Amino acid sequence: MAPNTSALLEEPPNEGPPASLPAFQAPELDLSELTPVELLHESEDSRVVQARWKEKDCVLKIVSCKFFSILPFLTRHSATTLNEVPESESIMRLIHTCVKARLTVG
Amino acid sequence: MKAYGLCEKGHIPGFYGVIENIDLKTMGWETYLEVFEGEPELPNAVVIEFIPDLRPFDLSHYTAERADQLQATMSEIHGLGVEHGDVHQRNAKVHEETNRAIWIDFDRAIICPLDLTTEGQKKDWRRAMANEEERLLDALVNLVSLSHFWFNVRGLPLL
């Protein structure tokens, strides 16, 4: 009996998380809801500030639009990756990885 | 990563939200924002968990369990199609109070490129990216582990 070749050509069942992140709508906050505590770190294009938000300690990383200049670095894996979307959207995609804050305490 | 619960596991900082187009005159924040005056666009921000008393993942804070945790977390991050982009000892931290090993500073992180449309392309990208970072991470863990062995087990000073 001939093997079922079509079954061999099919993609294996999807296991674990998907190959890319799902759309995620990051909560939008209002700066007036936060109370600054102290400046933790500063660089040419950012400020990292400890703050209070809803009775929680938090860290706020404020990023200058000059930060956009690092975008070419981000395209090293694909020449067209981020060039095809508006800059602000590219930044927001990065932000959505929930990682933009540089926590330099300790 | 937030959507997949990585923040809640406690091995990356919790994510609270973003603030776009920050008003530089926001009451109480003026002194922190004055540096952004004169720029063509208003700054943005992210708000994340503040984790006090973070220690470096170095030989004085090394345990095999923490090393395993750092590697496991990085594997999970890669599994979601995210590259940390700055796998370095300075970004591997330890919170002794809760015995957590934590990755911080995702400034250079990138997600799976938008122009990869097929699952096969995405998997290839993810595999290549993960290999690159996991090689760096292996080197880091081995270095700290070896330092820990020589210093604490053999009692010899580091070279």
mmCIF file of C-alpha atoms in Angstrom:
data_model
loop_
_atom_site.group_PDB
_atom_site.id
_atom_site.type_symbol
_atom_site.label_atom_id
_atom_site.label_comp_id
_atom_site.label_asym_id
_atom_site.label_seq_id
_atom_site.Cartn_x
_atom_site.Cartn_y
_atom_site.Cartn_z
ATOM 1 C CA MET A 1 0.000 0.000 0.000
ATOM 2 C CA ALA A 2 1.432 3.358 -1.021
ATOM 3 C CA PRO A 3 2.205 5.771 1.801
ATOM 4 C CA ASN A 4 0.012 8.784 2.222
ATOM 5 C CA THR A 5 2.419 11.376 0.807
ATOM 6 C CA SER A 6 0.092 14.294 1.339
ATOM 7 C CA ALA A 7 0.209 13.681 5.055
ATOM 8 C CA LEU A 8 4.016 13.776 4.946
ATOM 9 C CA LEU A 9 4.016 17.154 3.259
ATOM 10 C CA GLU A 10 1.703 18.777 5.741
ATOM 11 C CA GLU A 11 3.021 21.104 8.396
ATOM 12 C CA PRO A 12 3.468 19.337 11.714
ATOM 13 C CA PRO A 13 0.826 20.161 14.291
ATOM 14 C CA ASN A 14 1.407 23.495 15.929
ATOM 15 C CA GLU A 15 2.927 22.922 19.322
ATOM 16 C CA GLY A 16 3.592 25.502 21.955
ATOM 17 C CA PRO A 17 3.241 29.219 21.381
ATOM 18 C CA PRO A 18 2.778 30.651 17.897
ATOM 19 C CA ALA A 19 5.705 31.740 15.770
ATOM 20 C CA SER A 20 4.909 35.394 16.362
ATOM 21 C CA LEU A 21 3.226 37.418 19.026
ATOM 22 C CA PRO A 22 -0.484 38.068 18.809
ATOM 23 C CA ALA A 23 -1.785 41.585 18.585
ATOM 24 C CA PHE A 24 -1.623 43.108 22.016
ATOM 25 C CA GLN A 25 -3.144 46.373 22.997
ATOM 26 C CA ALA A 26 -0.914 47.942 25.597
ATOM 27 C CA PRO A 27 -2.814 49.863 28.266
ATOM 28 C CA GLU A 28 -2.497 53.589 27.722
ATOM 29 C CA LEU A 29 -1.766 55.527 30.866
ATOM 30 C CA ASP A 30 -1.883 59.213 31.633
ATOM 31 C CA LEU A 31 1.237 60.760 33.089
ATOM 32 C CA SER A 32 -0.851 62.821 35.471
ATOM 33 C CA GLU A 33 -1.865 59.550 37.174
ATOM 34 C CA LEU A 34 1.744 58.972 38.181
ATOM 35 C CA THR A 35 3.747 60.682 40.879
ATOM 36 C CA PRO A 36 7.500 60.968 40.358
ATOM 37 C CA VAL A 37 9.759 59.717 43.130
ATOM 38 C CA GLU A 38 13.286 60.057 41.841
ATOM 39 C CA LEU A 39 15.421 60.051 38.730
ATOM 40 C CA LEU A 40 17.155 56.682 38.458
ATOM 41 C CA HIS A 41 19.078 57.081 35.261
ATOM 42 C CA GLU A 42 19.508 59.448 32.404
ATOM 43 C CA SER A 43 21.096 59.221 29.021
ATOM 44 C CA GLU A 44 21.187 61.332 25.923
ATOM 45 C CA ASP A 45 17.802 60.134 24.722
ATOM 46 C CA SER A 46 15.982 58.853 27.759
ATOM 47 C CA ARG A 47 15.114 59.383 31.392
ATOM 48 C CA VAL A 48 14.317 56.599 33.814
ATOM 49 C CA VAL A 49 12.221 57.721 36.730
ATOM 50 C CA GLN A 50 10.928 55.819 39.722
ATOM 51 C CA ALA A 51 7.310 56.713 40.300
ATOM 52 C CA ARG A 52 4.127 55.727 42.083
ATOM 53 C CA TRP A 53 1.081 54.563 40.181
ATOM 54 C CA LYS A 54 -2.054 53.268 41.832
ATOM 55 C CA GLU A 55 -0.173 52.720 45.083
ATOM 56 C CA LYS A 56 2.465 50.668 43.290
ATOM 57 C CA ASP A 57 6.106 51.455 42.786
ATOM 58 C CA CYS A 58 6.943 51.556 39.138
ATOM 59 C CA VAL A 59 9.599 52.665 36.723
ATOM 60 C CA LEU A 60 8.908 55.033 33.901
ATOM 61 C CA LYS A 61 11.219 55.112 30.946
ATOM 62 C CA ILE A 62 10.711 58.217 28.926
ATOM 63 C CA VAL A 63 12.163 57.917 25.468
ATOM 64 C CA SER A 64 13.074 60.788 23.213
ATOM 65 C CA CYS A 65 12.088 60.704 19.588
ATOM 66 C CA LYS A 66 15.845 60.635 18.980
ATOM 67 C CA PHE A 67 15.568 57.004 20.015
ATOM 68 C CA PHE A 68 14.192 56.408 16.551
ATOM 69 C CA SER A 69 17.709 56.683 15.242
ATOM 70 C CA ILE A 70 18.502 53.170 16.422
ATOM 71 C CA LEU A 71 15.873 51.712 14.141
ATOM 72 C CA PRO A 72 18.349 50.607 11.462
ATOM 73 C CA PHE A 73 19.823 48.267 14.043
ATOM 74 C CA LEU A 74 16.458 46.660 14.434
ATOM 75 C CA THR A 75 16.192 45.826 10.790
ATOM 76 C CA ARG A 76 19.297 43.699 10.672
ATOM 77 C CA HIS A 77 17.282 40.525 10.389
ATOM 78 C CA SER A 78 15.177 41.795 7.559
ATOM 79 C CA ALA A 79 15.809 44.756 5.332
ATOM 80 C CA THR A 80 12.143 45.544 5.066
ATOM 81 C CA THR A 81 10.960 44.653 8.512
ATOM 82 C CA LEU A 82 10.357 48.027 9.999
ATOM 83 C CA ASN A 83 10.749 50.217 6.977
ATOM 84 C CA GLU A 84 7.274 49.358 5.818
ATOM 85 C CA VAL A 85 5.458 50.626 8.836
ATOM 86 C CA PRO A 86 5.264 54.097 10.285
ATOM 87 C CA GLU A 87 8.009 54.916 12.724
ATOM 88 C CA SER A 88 5.656 55.430 15.613
ATOM 89 C CA GLU A 89 4.099 52.051 14.973
ATOM 90 C CA SER A 90 7.515 50.454 14.919
ATOM 91 C CA ILE A 91 8.264 51.976 18.263
ATOM 92 C CA MET A 92 4.949 50.891 19.642
ATOM 93 C CA ARG A 93 5.618 47.359 18.491
ATOM 94 C CA LEU A 94 8.800 47.431 20.449
ATOM 95 C CA ILE A 95 7.035 48.883 23.405
ATOM 96 C CA HIS A 96 4.497 46.113 23.176
ATOM 97 C CA THR A 97 7.186 43.628 23.892
ATOM 98 C CA CYS A 98 6.850 45.241 27.300
ATOM 99 C CA VAL A 99 10.485 45.840 27.458
ATOM 100 C CA LYS A 100 11.302 49.380 26.795
ATOM 101 C CA ALA A 101 12.154 50.353 30.303
ATOM 102 C CA ARG A 102 15.749 50.163 31.289
ATOM 103 C CA LEU A 103 15.718 49.145 34.899
ATOM 104 C CA THR A 104 19.121 50.188 36.053
ATOM 105 C CA VAL A 105 18.648 50.037 39.764
ATOM 106 C CA GLY A 106 20.911 47.865 41.833
ATOM 107 C CA MET B 1 5.100 38.577 26.419
ATOM 108 C CA LYS B 2 2.609 40.260 28.676
ATOM 109 C CA ALA B 3 -0.178 38.543 26.775
ATOM 110 C CA TYR B 4 1.466 35.178 27.334
ATOM 111 C CA GLY B 5 1.935 35.696 31.043
ATOM 112 C CA LEU B 6 5.706 36.048 31.111
ATOM 113 C CA CYS B 7 5.502 39.180 33.235
ATOM 114 C CA GLU B 8 3.303 37.445 35.782
ATOM 115 C CA LYS B 9 5.847 34.670 36.197
ATOM 116 C CA GLY B 10 8.169 37.247 37.689
ATOM 117 C CA HIS B 11 11.248 36.648 35.579
ATOM 118 C CA ILE B 12 10.925 39.829 33.574
ATOM 119 C CA PRO B 13 9.599 43.107 34.974
ATOM 120 C CA GLY B 14 5.845 43.483 35.018
ATOM 121 C CA PHE B 15 4.421 45.708 32.333
ATOM 122 C CA TYR B 16 1.851 48.323 33.261
ATOM 123 C CA GLY B 17 1.346 50.379 30.125
ATOM 124 C CA VAL B 18 2.543 53.069 27.767
ATOM 125 C CA ILE B 19 2.233 56.818 27.642
ATOM 126 C CA GLU B 20 2.321 58.458 24.246
ATOM 127 C CA ASN B 21 2.978 62.051 23.284
ATOM 128 C CA ILE B 22 3.756 63.188 26.776
ATOM 129 C CA ASP B 23 2.731 66.724 27.630
ATOM 130 C CA LEU B 24 5.964 68.325 28.772
ATOM 131 C CA LYS B 25 4.019 70.590 31.116
ATOM 132 C CA THR B 26 2.386 67.774 33.073
ATOM 133 C CA MET B 27 2.151 68.999 36.645
ATOM 134 C CA GLY B 28 4.882 67.606 38.868
ATOM 135 C CA TRP B 29 6.898 66.243 35.961
ATOM 136 C CA GLU B 30 8.257 69.447 34.472
ATOM 137 C CA THR B 31 11.799 69.011 35.764
ATOM 138 C CA TYR B 32 12.003 65.457 34.428
ATOM 139 C CA LEU B 33 10.708 66.484 31.026
ATOM 140 C CA GLU B 34 12.480 69.748 30.341
ATOM 141 C CA VAL B 35 15.283 67.931 28.568
ATOM 142 C CA PHE B 36 12.851 66.915 25.829
ATOM 143 C CA GLU B 37 11.853 70.495 25.051
ATOM 144 C CA GLY B 38 12.664 71.662 21.584
ATOM 145 C CA GLU B 39 12.491 68.233 20.016
ATOM 146 C CA PRO B 40 10.326 67.782 16.937
ATOM 147 C CA GLU B 41 8.128 65.165 18.549
ATOM 148 C CA LEU B 42 6.864 64.584 22.037
ATOM 149 C CA PRO B 43 8.439 61.723 23.966
ATOM 150 C CA ASN B 44 6.795 58.395 24.727
ATOM 151 C CA ALA B 45 7.192 56.228 27.778
ATOM 152 C CA VAL B 46 6.624 52.785 29.130
ATOM 153 C CA VAL B 47 5.677 52.015 32.685
ATOM 154 C CA ILE B 48 6.965 48.821 34.259
ATOM 155 C CA GLU B 49 7.354 47.212 37.614
ATOM 156 C CA PHE B 50 9.911 48.640 40.008
ATOM 157 C CA ILE B 51 11.953 45.832 41.525
ATOM 158 C CA PRO B 52 14.085 47.091 44.397
ATOM 159 C CA ASP B 53 17.407 45.670 45.476
ATOM 160 C CA LEU B 54 18.293 43.862 42.296
ATOM 161 C CA ARG B 55 21.680 42.197 42.417
ATOM 162 C CA PRO B 56 23.914 41.257 39.520
ATOM 163 C CA PHE B 57 24.046 37.656 38.362
ATOM 164 C CA ASP B 58 27.680 37.253 39.257
ATOM 165 C CA LEU B 59 29.729 34.742 41.129
ATOM 166 C CA SER B 60 28.514 35.966 44.504
ATOM 167 C CA HIS B 61 24.896 35.514 43.467
ATOM 168 C CA TYR B 62 25.323 32.455 41.284
ATOM 169 C CA THR B 63 23.338 29.295 41.870
ATOM 170 C CA ALA B 64 22.674 26.588 39.338
ATOM 171 C CA GLU B 65 18.959 27.109 39.905
ATOM 172 C CA ARG B 66 19.204 30.786 38.990
ATOM 173 C CA ALA B 67 21.279 29.989 35.930
ATOM 174 C CA ASP B 68 18.671 27.468 34.843
ATOM 175 C CA GLN B 69 15.936 30.009 35.428
ATOM 176 C CA LEU B 70 17.644 32.618 33.292
ATOM 177 C CA GLN B 71 18.053 30.113 30.491
ATOM 178 C CA ALA B 72 14.479 28.893 30.797
ATOM 179 C CA THR B 73 13.121 32.429 30.689
ATOM 180 C CA MET B 74 15.192 33.287 27.650
ATOM 181 C CA SER B 75 13.919 30.165 25.916
ATOM 182 C CA GLU B 76 10.363 31.245 26.653
ATOM 183 C CA ILE B 77 11.061 34.714 25.275
ATOM 184 C CA HIS B 78 12.496 33.201 22.120
ATOM 185 C CA GLY B 79 9.570 30.844 21.897
ATOM 186 C CA LEU B 80 7.315 33.845 21.511
ATOM 187 C CA GLY B 81 9.358 35.207 18.629
ATOM 188 C CA VAL B 82 11.099 37.905 20.636
ATOM 189 C CA GLU B 83 14.833 38.519 20.609
ATOM 190 C CA HIS B 84 16.126 40.235 23.738
ATOM 191 C CA GLY B 85 18.864 41.905 21.744
ATOM 192 C CA ASP B 86 21.200 42.587 24.651
ATOM 193 C CA VAL B 87 22.054 39.313 26.337
ATOM 194 C CA HIS B 88 24.691 40.579 28.706
ATOM 195 C CA GLN B 89 25.568 39.982 32.312
ATOM 196 C CA ARG B 90 24.490 43.496 33.259
ATOM 197 C CA ASN B 91 20.953 42.605 32.236
ATOM 198 C CA ALA B 92 20.730 39.377 34.215
ATOM 199 C CA LYS B 93 19.663 40.198 37.746
ATOM 200 C CA VAL B 94 18.854 38.398 40.939
ATOM 201 C CA HIS B 95 16.212 39.359 43.460
ATOM 202 C CA GLU B 96 17.376 37.603 46.575
ATOM 203 C CA GLU B 97 14.296 38.256 48.659
ATOM 204 C CA THR B 98 12.117 36.266 46.289
ATOM 205 C CA ASN B 99 14.941 34.160 44.819
ATOM 206 C CA ARG B 100 14.026 35.305 41.338
ATOM 207 C CA ALA B 101 16.395 35.472 38.405
ATOM 208 C CA ILE B 102 15.244 38.304 36.196
ATOM 209 C CA TRP B 103 16.027 39.556 32.724
ATOM 210 C CA ILE B 104 15.838 43.320 32.368
ATOM 211 C CA ASP B 105 16.481 45.962 29.739
ATOM 212 C CA PHE B 106 14.683 44.970 26.582
ATOM 213 C CA ASP B 107 15.554 48.244 24.878
ATOM 214 C CA ARG B 108 17.056 46.433 21.938
ATOM 215 C CA ALA B 109 14.441 43.721 21.737
ATOM 216 C CA ILE B 110 12.881 42.959 18.413
ATOM 217 C CA ILE B 111 9.923 40.868 17.493
ATOM 218 C CA CYS B 112 9.463 38.528 14.583
ATOM 219 C CA PRO B 113 9.688 40.636 11.415
ATOM 220 C CA LEU B 114 6.412 41.735 9.919
ATOM 221 C CA ASP B 115 7.307 40.665 6.412
ATOM 222 C CA LEU B 116 7.656 37.022 7.297
ATOM 223 C CA THR B 117 4.327 35.702 6.243
ATOM 224 C CA THR B 118 4.576 31.953 6.439
ATOM 225 C CA GLU B 119 4.898 29.888 9.546
ATOM 226 C CA GLY B 120 7.995 28.298 8.037
ATOM 227 C CA GLN B 121 9.709 31.665 7.608
ATOM 228 C CA LYS B 122 8.816 32.667 11.115
ATOM 229 C CA LYS B 123 10.154 29.442 12.535
ATOM 230 C CA ASP B 124 13.410 29.821 10.610
ATOM 231 C CA TRP B 125 13.846 33.363 11.880
ATOM 232 C CA ARG B 126 13.039 32.324 15.412
ATOM 233 C CA ARG B 127 15.469 29.437 15.275
ATOM 234 C CA ALA B 128 18.328 31.583 13.951
ATOM 235 C CA MET B 129 17.657 34.332 16.474
ATOM 236 C CA ALA B 130 17.373 31.908 19.369
ATOM 237 C CA ASN B 131 20.576 30.120 18.407
ATOM 238 C CA GLU B 132 22.480 33.375 18.393
ATOM 239 C CA GLU B 133 21.245 34.548 21.768
ATOM 240 C CA GLU B 134 21.354 31.179 23.447
ATOM 241 C CA ARG B 135 24.985 30.806 22.439
ATOM 242 C CA LEU B 136 25.701 34.106 24.164
ATOM 243 C CA LEU B 137 23.710 33.040 27.182
ATOM 244 C CA ASP B 138 25.528 29.708 27.414
ATOM 245 C CA ALA B 139 28.814 31.566 27.372
ATOM 246 C CA LEU B 140 27.612 33.904 30.103
ATOM 247 C CA VAL B 141 26.320 31.119 32.340
ATOM 248 C CA ASN B 142 29.443 29.061 31.814
ATOM 249 C CA LEU B 143 31.645 31.991 32.681
ATOM 250 C CA VAL B 144 29.805 32.787 35.897
ATOM 251 C CA SER B 145 29.523 29.113 36.787
ATOM 252 C CA LEU B 146 33.222 28.548 36.210
ATOM 253 C CA SER B 147 34.112 31.646 38.196
ATOM 254 C CA HIS B 148 31.901 30.414 41.010
ATOM 255 C CA PHE B 149 33.588 27.009 40.940
ATOM 256 C CA TRP B 150 37.119 28.363 41.034
ATOM 257 C CA PHE B 151 36.416 31.018 43.622
ATOM 258 C CA ASN B 152 34.030 29.278 45.988
ATOM 259 C CA VAL B 153 34.726 25.583 45.504
ATOM 260 C CA ARG B 154 38.429 25.501 44.760
ATOM 261 C CA GLY B 155 39.124 28.596 46.822
ATOM 262 C CA LEU B 156 41.341 30.017 44.151
ATOM 263 C CA PRO B 157 41.391 33.638 43.129
ATOM 264 C CA LEU B 158 40.154 34.562 39.714
ATOM 265 C CA LEU B 159 42.754 35.201 37.080
#
